[in-house]
Short mmCIF file of C-alpha atoms in Angstrom, two decimals:
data_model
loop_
_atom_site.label_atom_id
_atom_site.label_comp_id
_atom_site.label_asym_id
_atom_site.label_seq_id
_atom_site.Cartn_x
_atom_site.Cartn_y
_atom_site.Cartn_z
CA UNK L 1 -37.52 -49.03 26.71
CA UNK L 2 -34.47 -46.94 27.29
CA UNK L 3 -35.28 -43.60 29.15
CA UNK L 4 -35.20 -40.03 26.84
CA UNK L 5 -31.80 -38.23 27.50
CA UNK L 6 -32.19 -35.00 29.69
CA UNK L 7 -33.81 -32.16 27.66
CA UNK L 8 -30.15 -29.73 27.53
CA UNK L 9 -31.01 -26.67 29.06
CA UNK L 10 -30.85 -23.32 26.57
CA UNK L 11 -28.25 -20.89 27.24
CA UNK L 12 -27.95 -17.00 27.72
CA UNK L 13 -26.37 -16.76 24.50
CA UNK L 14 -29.33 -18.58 22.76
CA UNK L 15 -31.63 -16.01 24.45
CA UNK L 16 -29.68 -13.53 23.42
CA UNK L 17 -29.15 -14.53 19.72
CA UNK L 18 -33.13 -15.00 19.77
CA UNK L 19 -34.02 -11.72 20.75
CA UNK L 20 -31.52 -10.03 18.64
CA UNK L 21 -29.06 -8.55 21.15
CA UNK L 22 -25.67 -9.02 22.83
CA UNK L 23 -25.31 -11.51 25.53
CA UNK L 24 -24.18 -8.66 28.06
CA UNK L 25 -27.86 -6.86 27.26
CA UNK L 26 -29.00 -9.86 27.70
CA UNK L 27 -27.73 -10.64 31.09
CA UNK L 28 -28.48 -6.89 32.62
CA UNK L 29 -32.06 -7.44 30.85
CA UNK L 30 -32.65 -10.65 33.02
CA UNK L 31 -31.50 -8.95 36.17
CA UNK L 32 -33.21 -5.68 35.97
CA UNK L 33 -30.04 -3.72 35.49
CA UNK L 34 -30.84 0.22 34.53
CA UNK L 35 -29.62 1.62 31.11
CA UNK L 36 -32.02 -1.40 29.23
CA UNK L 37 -34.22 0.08 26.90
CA UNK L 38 -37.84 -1.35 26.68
CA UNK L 39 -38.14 -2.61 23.28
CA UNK L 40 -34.74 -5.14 23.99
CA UNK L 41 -36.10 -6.03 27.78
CA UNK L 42 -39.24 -7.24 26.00
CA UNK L 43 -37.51 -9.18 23.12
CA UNK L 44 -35.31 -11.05 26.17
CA UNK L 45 -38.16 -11.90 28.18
CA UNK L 46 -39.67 -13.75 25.13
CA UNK L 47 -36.92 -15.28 24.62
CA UNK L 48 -36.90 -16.50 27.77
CA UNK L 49 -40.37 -17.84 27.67
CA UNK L 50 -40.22 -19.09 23.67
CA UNK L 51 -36.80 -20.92 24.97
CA UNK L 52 -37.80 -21.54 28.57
CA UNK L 53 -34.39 -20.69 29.91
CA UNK L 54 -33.71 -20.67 34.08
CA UNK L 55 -30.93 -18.10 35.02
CA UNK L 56 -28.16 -19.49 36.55
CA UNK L 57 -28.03 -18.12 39.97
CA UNK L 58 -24.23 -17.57 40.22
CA UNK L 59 -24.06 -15.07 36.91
CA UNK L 60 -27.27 -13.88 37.94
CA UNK L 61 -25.46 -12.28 41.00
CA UNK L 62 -22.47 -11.37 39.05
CA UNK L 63 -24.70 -9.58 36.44
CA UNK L 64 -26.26 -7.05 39.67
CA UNK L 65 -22.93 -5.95 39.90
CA UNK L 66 -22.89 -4.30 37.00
CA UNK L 67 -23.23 -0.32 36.51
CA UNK L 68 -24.09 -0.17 32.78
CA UNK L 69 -21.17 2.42 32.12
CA UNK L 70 -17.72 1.82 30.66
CA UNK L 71 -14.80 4.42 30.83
CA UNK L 72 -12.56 5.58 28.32
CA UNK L 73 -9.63 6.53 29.69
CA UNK L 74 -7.29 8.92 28.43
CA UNK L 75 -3.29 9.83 30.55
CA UNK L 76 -1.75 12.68 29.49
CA UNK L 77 -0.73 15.92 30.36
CA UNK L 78 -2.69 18.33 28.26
CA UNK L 79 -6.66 19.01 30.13
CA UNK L 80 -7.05 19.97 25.87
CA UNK L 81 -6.58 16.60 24.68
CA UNK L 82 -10.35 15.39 24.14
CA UNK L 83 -10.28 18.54 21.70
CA UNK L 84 -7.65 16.48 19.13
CA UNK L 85 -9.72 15.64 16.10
CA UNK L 86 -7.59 11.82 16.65
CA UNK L 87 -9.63 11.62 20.15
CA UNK L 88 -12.50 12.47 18.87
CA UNK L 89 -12.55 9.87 16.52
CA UNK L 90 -12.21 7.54 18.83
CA UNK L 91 -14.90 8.72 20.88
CA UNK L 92 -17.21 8.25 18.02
CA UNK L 93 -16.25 4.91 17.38
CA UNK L 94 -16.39 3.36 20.80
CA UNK L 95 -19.41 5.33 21.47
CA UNK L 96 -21.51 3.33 18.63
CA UNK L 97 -20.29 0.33 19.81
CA UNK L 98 -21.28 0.49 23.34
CA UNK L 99 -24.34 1.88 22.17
CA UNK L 100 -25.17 -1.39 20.49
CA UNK L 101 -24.62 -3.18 24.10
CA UNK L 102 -26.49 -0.38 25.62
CA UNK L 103 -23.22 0.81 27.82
CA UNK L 104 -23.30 4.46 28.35
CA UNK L 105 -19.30 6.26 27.63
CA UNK L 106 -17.55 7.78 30.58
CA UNK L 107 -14.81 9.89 29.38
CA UNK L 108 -11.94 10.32 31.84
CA UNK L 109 -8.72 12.23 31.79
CA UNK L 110 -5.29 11.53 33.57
CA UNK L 111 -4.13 15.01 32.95
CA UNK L 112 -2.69 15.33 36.76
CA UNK L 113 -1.91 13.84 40.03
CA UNK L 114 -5.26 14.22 40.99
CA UNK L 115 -7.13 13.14 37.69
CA UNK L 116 -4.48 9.45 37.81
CA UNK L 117 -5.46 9.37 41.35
CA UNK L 118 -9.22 9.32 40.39
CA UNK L 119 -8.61 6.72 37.32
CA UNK L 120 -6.69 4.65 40.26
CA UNK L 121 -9.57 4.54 42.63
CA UNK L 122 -12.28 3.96 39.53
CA UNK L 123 -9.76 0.77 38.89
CA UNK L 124 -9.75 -0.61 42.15
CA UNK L 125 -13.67 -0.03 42.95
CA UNK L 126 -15.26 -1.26 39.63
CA UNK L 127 -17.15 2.18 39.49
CA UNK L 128 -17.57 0.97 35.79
CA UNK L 129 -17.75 -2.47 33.84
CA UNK L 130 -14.66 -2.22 32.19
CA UNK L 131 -12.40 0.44 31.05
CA UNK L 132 -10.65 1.18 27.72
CA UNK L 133 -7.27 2.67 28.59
CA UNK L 134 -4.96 5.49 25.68
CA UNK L 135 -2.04 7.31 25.43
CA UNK L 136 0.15 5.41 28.23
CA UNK L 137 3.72 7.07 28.38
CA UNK L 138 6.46 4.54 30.02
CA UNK L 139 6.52 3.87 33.58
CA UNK L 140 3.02 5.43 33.74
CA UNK L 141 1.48 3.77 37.14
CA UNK L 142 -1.99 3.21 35.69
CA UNK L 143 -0.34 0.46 33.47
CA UNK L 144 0.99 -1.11 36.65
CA UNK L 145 -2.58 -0.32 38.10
CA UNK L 146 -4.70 -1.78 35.11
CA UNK L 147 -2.59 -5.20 35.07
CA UNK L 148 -2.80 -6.18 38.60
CA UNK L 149 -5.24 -4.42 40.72
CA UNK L 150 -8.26 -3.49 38.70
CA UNK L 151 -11.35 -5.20 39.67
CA UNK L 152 -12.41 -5.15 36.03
CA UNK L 153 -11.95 -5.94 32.77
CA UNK L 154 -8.91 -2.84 31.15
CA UNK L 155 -8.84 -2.82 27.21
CA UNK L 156 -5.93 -0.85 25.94
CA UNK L 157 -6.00 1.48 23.13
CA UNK L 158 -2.38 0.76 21.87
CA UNK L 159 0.09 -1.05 23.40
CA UNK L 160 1.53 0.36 26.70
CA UNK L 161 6.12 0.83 26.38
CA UNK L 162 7.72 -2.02 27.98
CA UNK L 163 4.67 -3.73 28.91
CA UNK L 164 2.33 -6.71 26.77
CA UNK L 165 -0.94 -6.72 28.23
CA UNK L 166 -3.78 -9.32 27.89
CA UNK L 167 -6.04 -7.20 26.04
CA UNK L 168 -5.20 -4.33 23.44
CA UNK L 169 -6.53 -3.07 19.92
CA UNK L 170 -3.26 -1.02 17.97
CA UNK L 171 -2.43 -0.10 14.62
CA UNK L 172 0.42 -1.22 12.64
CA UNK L 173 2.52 2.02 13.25
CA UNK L 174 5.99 0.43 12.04
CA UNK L 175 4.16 -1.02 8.89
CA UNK L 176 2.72 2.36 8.32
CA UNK L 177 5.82 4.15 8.90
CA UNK L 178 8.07 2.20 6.82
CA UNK L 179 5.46 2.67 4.11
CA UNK L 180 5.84 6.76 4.19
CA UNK L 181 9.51 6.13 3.91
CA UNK L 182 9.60 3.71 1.12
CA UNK L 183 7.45 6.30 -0.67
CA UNK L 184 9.43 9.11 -0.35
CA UNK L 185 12.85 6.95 -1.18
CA UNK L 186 10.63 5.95 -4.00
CA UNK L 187 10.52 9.85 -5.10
CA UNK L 188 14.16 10.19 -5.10
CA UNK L 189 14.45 11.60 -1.51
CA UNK L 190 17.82 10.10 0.00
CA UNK L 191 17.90 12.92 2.71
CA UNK L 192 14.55 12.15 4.65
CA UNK L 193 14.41 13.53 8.30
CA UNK L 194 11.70 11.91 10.95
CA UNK L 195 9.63 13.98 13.27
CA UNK L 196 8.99 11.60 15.63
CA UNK L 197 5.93 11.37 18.74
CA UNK L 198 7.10 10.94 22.06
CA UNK L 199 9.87 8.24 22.04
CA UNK L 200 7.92 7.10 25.98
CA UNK L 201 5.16 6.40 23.87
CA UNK L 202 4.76 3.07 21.72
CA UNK L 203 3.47 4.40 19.00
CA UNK L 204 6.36 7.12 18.89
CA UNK L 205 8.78 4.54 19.13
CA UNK L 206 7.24 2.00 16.47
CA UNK L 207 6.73 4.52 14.05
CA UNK L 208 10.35 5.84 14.15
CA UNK L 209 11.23 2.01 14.06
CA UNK L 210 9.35 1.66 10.11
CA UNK L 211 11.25 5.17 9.27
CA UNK L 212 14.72 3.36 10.64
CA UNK L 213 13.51 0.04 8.61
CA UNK L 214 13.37 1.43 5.39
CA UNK L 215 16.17 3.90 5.15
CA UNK L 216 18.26 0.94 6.11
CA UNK L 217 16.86 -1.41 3.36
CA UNK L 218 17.53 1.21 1.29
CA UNK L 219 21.04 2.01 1.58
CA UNK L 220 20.44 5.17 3.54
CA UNK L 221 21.61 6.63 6.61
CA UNK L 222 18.73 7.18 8.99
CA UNK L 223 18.74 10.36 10.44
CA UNK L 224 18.53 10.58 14.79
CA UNK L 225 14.87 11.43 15.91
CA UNK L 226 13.45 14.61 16.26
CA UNK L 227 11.14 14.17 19.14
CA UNK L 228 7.77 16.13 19.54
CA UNK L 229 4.72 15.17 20.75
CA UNK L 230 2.34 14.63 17.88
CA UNK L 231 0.81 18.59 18.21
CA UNK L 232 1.46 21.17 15.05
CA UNK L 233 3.80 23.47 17.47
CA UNK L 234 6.15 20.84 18.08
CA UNK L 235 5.91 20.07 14.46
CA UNK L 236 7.42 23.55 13.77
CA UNK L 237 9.95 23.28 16.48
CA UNK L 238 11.12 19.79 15.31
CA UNK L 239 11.27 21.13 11.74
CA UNK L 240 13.41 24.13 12.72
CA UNK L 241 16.08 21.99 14.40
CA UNK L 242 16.31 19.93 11.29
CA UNK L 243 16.68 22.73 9.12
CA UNK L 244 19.32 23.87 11.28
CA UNK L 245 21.28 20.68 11.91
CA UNK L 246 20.50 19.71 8.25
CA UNK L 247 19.87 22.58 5.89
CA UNK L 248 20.02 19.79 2.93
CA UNK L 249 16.75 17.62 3.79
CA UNK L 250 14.67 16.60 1.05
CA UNK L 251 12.43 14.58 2.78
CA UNK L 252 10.37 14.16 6.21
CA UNK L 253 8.19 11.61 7.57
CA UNK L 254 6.35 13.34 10.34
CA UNK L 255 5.11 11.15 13.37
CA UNK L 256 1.40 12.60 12.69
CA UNK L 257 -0.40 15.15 10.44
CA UNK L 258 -0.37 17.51 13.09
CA UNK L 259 3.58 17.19 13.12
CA UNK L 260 3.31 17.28 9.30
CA UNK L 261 1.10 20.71 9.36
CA UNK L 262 3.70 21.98 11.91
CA UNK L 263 6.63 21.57 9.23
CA UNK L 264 4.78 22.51 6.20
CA UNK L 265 4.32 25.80 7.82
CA UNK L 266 8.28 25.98 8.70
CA UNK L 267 8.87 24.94 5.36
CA UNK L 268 7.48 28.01 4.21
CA UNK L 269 9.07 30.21 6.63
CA UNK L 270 12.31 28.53 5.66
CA UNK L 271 11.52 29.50 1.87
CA UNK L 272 11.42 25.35 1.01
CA UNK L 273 8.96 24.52 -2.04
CA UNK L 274 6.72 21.40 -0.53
CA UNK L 275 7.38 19.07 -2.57
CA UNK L 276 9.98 20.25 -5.01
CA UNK L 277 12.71 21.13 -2.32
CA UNK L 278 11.22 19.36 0.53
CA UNK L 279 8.69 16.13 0.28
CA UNK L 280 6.41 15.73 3.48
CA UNK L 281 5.14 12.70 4.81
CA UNK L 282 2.51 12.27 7.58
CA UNK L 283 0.32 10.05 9.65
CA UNK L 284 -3.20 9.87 10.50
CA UNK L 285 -4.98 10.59 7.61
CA UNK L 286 -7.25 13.40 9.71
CA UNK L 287 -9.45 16.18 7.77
CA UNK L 288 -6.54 18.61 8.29
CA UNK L 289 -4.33 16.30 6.03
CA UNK L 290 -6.87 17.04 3.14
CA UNK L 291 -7.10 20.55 3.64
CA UNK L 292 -3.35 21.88 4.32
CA UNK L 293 -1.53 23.26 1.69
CA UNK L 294 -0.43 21.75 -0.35
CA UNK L 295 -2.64 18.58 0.56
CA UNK L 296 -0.80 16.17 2.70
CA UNK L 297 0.64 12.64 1.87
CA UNK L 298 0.25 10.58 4.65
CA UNK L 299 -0.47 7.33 6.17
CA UNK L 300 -4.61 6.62 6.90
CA UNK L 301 -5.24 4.67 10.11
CA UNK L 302 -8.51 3.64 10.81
CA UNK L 303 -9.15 5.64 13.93
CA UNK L 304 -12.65 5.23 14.49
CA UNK L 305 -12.41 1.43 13.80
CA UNK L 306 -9.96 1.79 16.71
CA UNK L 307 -12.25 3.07 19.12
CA UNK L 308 -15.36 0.94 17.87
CA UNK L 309 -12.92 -2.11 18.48
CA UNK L 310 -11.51 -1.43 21.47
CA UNK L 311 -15.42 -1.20 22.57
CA UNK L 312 -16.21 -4.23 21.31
CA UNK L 313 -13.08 -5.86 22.50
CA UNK L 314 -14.74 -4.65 26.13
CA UNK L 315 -18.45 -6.00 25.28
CA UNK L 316 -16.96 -9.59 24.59
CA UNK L 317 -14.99 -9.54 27.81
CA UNK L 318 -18.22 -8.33 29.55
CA UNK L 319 -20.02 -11.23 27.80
CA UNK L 320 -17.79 -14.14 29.48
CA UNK L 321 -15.67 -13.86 26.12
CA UNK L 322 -11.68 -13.97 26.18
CA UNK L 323 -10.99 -11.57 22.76
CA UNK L 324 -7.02 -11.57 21.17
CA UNK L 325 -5.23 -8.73 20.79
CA UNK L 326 -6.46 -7.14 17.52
CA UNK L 327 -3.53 -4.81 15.08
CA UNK L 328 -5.73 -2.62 12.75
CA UNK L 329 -4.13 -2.40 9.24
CA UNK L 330 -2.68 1.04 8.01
CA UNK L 331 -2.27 2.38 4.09
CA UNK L 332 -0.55 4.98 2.31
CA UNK L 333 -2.74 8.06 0.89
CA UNK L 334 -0.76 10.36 -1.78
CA UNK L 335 -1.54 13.72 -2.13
CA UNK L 336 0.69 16.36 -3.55
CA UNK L 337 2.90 17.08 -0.74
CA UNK L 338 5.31 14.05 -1.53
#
């Protein structure tokens, strides 16, 4: 009589599928890691006993490693940047979705030498389990830092100029762009200006790109950027160079609805009608889009689905997992601005 094959031994994700959590909770669970609560402990060590599982002793020593923390990190040059309704967002997203993998959020800000020293030195000594990284500018060194020196796993909130890292959630800026500008060609707007984000930013640069895309499919001369960088004052200030360099605009596609509440209130200094001498255009879709005056046009991008992904994205690479890059749709939202 032939022998009975080996009984296969169950695995972590089994244990964790039968007590109902991720594999990561899982794993810290099994190696009495803190930040665990009670209630999910107790449904993994039944699992373990239901399943009869036997920790393998290599991830078991990987898993003691862990702190139960990831950062978000954000590198700019404004301490007031957490305070942008587009960050805060964010937070809320990838909040709830380490909160699911029972990961507390450390919030971190490259606002100096100093602060990207700090970031640097959390990089190299896995003070966290992994690290979601926003708002790179071009030649920033954390970039450099995050690709090939951090001792953990780096999840980037848009995709870093001149760089194409392993692991990023974006949105589809020139899709969203080009959509603003279709609609205001669409509205009889041949003259359309674009207040564009940072052009050492990705996002500043891809959204210009959609504005450049469809004023050339259109027949239409795009007009050179008007940099800011995405706040309402340099909104104003790009607006007020346009109107001087181009006193005939009818149009504007502004880089984000902060931009957009910027030139609305130009506009108005100018003595321009919104939309019947000037159409406006922005992107973002925040609560201050709904509420300016009139209410803005502009293109809705899922910001809290960015941050929740971009945590999630983390928890699989925690979890042994190798995630692809993820682009987050974008869609037009008319109001009575254009």
């Amino acid at each position: 009589m032939a022998e009975d094959a080996p009984r296969r031994q169950p695995t972590l994700d089994e244990v964790a599928e039968r007590a109902g959590v991720s594999r990561s909770v899982a794993s810290r669970a099994l190696n009495n890691a803190p930040h665990v609560s009670r209630a999910k402990r107790e449904a993994v060590e039944r699992a373990v006993r239901q399943l009869g599982y036997v920790p393998n002793p290599a991830a078991r020593a990987l898993a003691t490693r862990q702190t139960g923390a990831a950062a978000l990190v954000v590198s700019g040059e404004d301490p007031a940047i957490f305070a942008d309704p587009f960050f805060g967002q964010v937070i809320v997203g990838a909040s709830a979705a380490l909160e699911e993998a029972d990961l507390h959020l450390m919030l971190c800000l490259a606002a100096s030498e100093r602060g990207r020293k700090r970031v640097a030195e959390l990089l190299r000594s896995r003070g966290a389990d992994g690290v979601m990284l926003m708002a790179l500018r071009e030649e920033d060194p954390l970039t450099r830092i995050a690709e090939e020196e951090a001792r953990m796993p780096v999840v980037f909130g848009g995709r870093p100029v001149g760089s194409a890292p392993r692991w990023y959630v974006d949105v589809d800026n020139v899709g969203g762009a080009r959509e603003a500008t279709e609609h205001l060609v669409s509205r009889g707007r041949t003259r359309v200006a674009a207040l564009c984000g940072r052009l050492d930013t990705e996002a500043g640069r891809a959204r210009y790109q959609g504005y450049r895309d469809a004023m050339l499919a259109a027949g239409l001369e795009p007009l050179p950027p008007q940099e800011g960088d995405f706040t309402e004052t340099s909104g104003a200030a790009a607006m007020a160079a346009v109107l001087e360099k181009r006193p005939d605009v009818d149009g504007v596609f502004a880089a984000s609805d902060n931009m957009a509440a910027g030139a609305l209130r130009m506009l108005r200094r100018a003595g321009r009608q919104v939309p019947a001498d000037v159409a406006v255009v922005g992107f973002d879709d925040l609560t201050a889009a709904q509420i300016a005056d009139p209410p803005l046009t502009t293109v809705h991008q899922p910001i809290e689905a960015l941050g929740r992904e971009m945590a999630r994205m983390l928890v699989a690479l925690l979890d042994g997992q190798d995630p692809t890059p993820l682009i987050l749709p974008t869609r037009l939202v008319v109001r009575a601005s254009a």
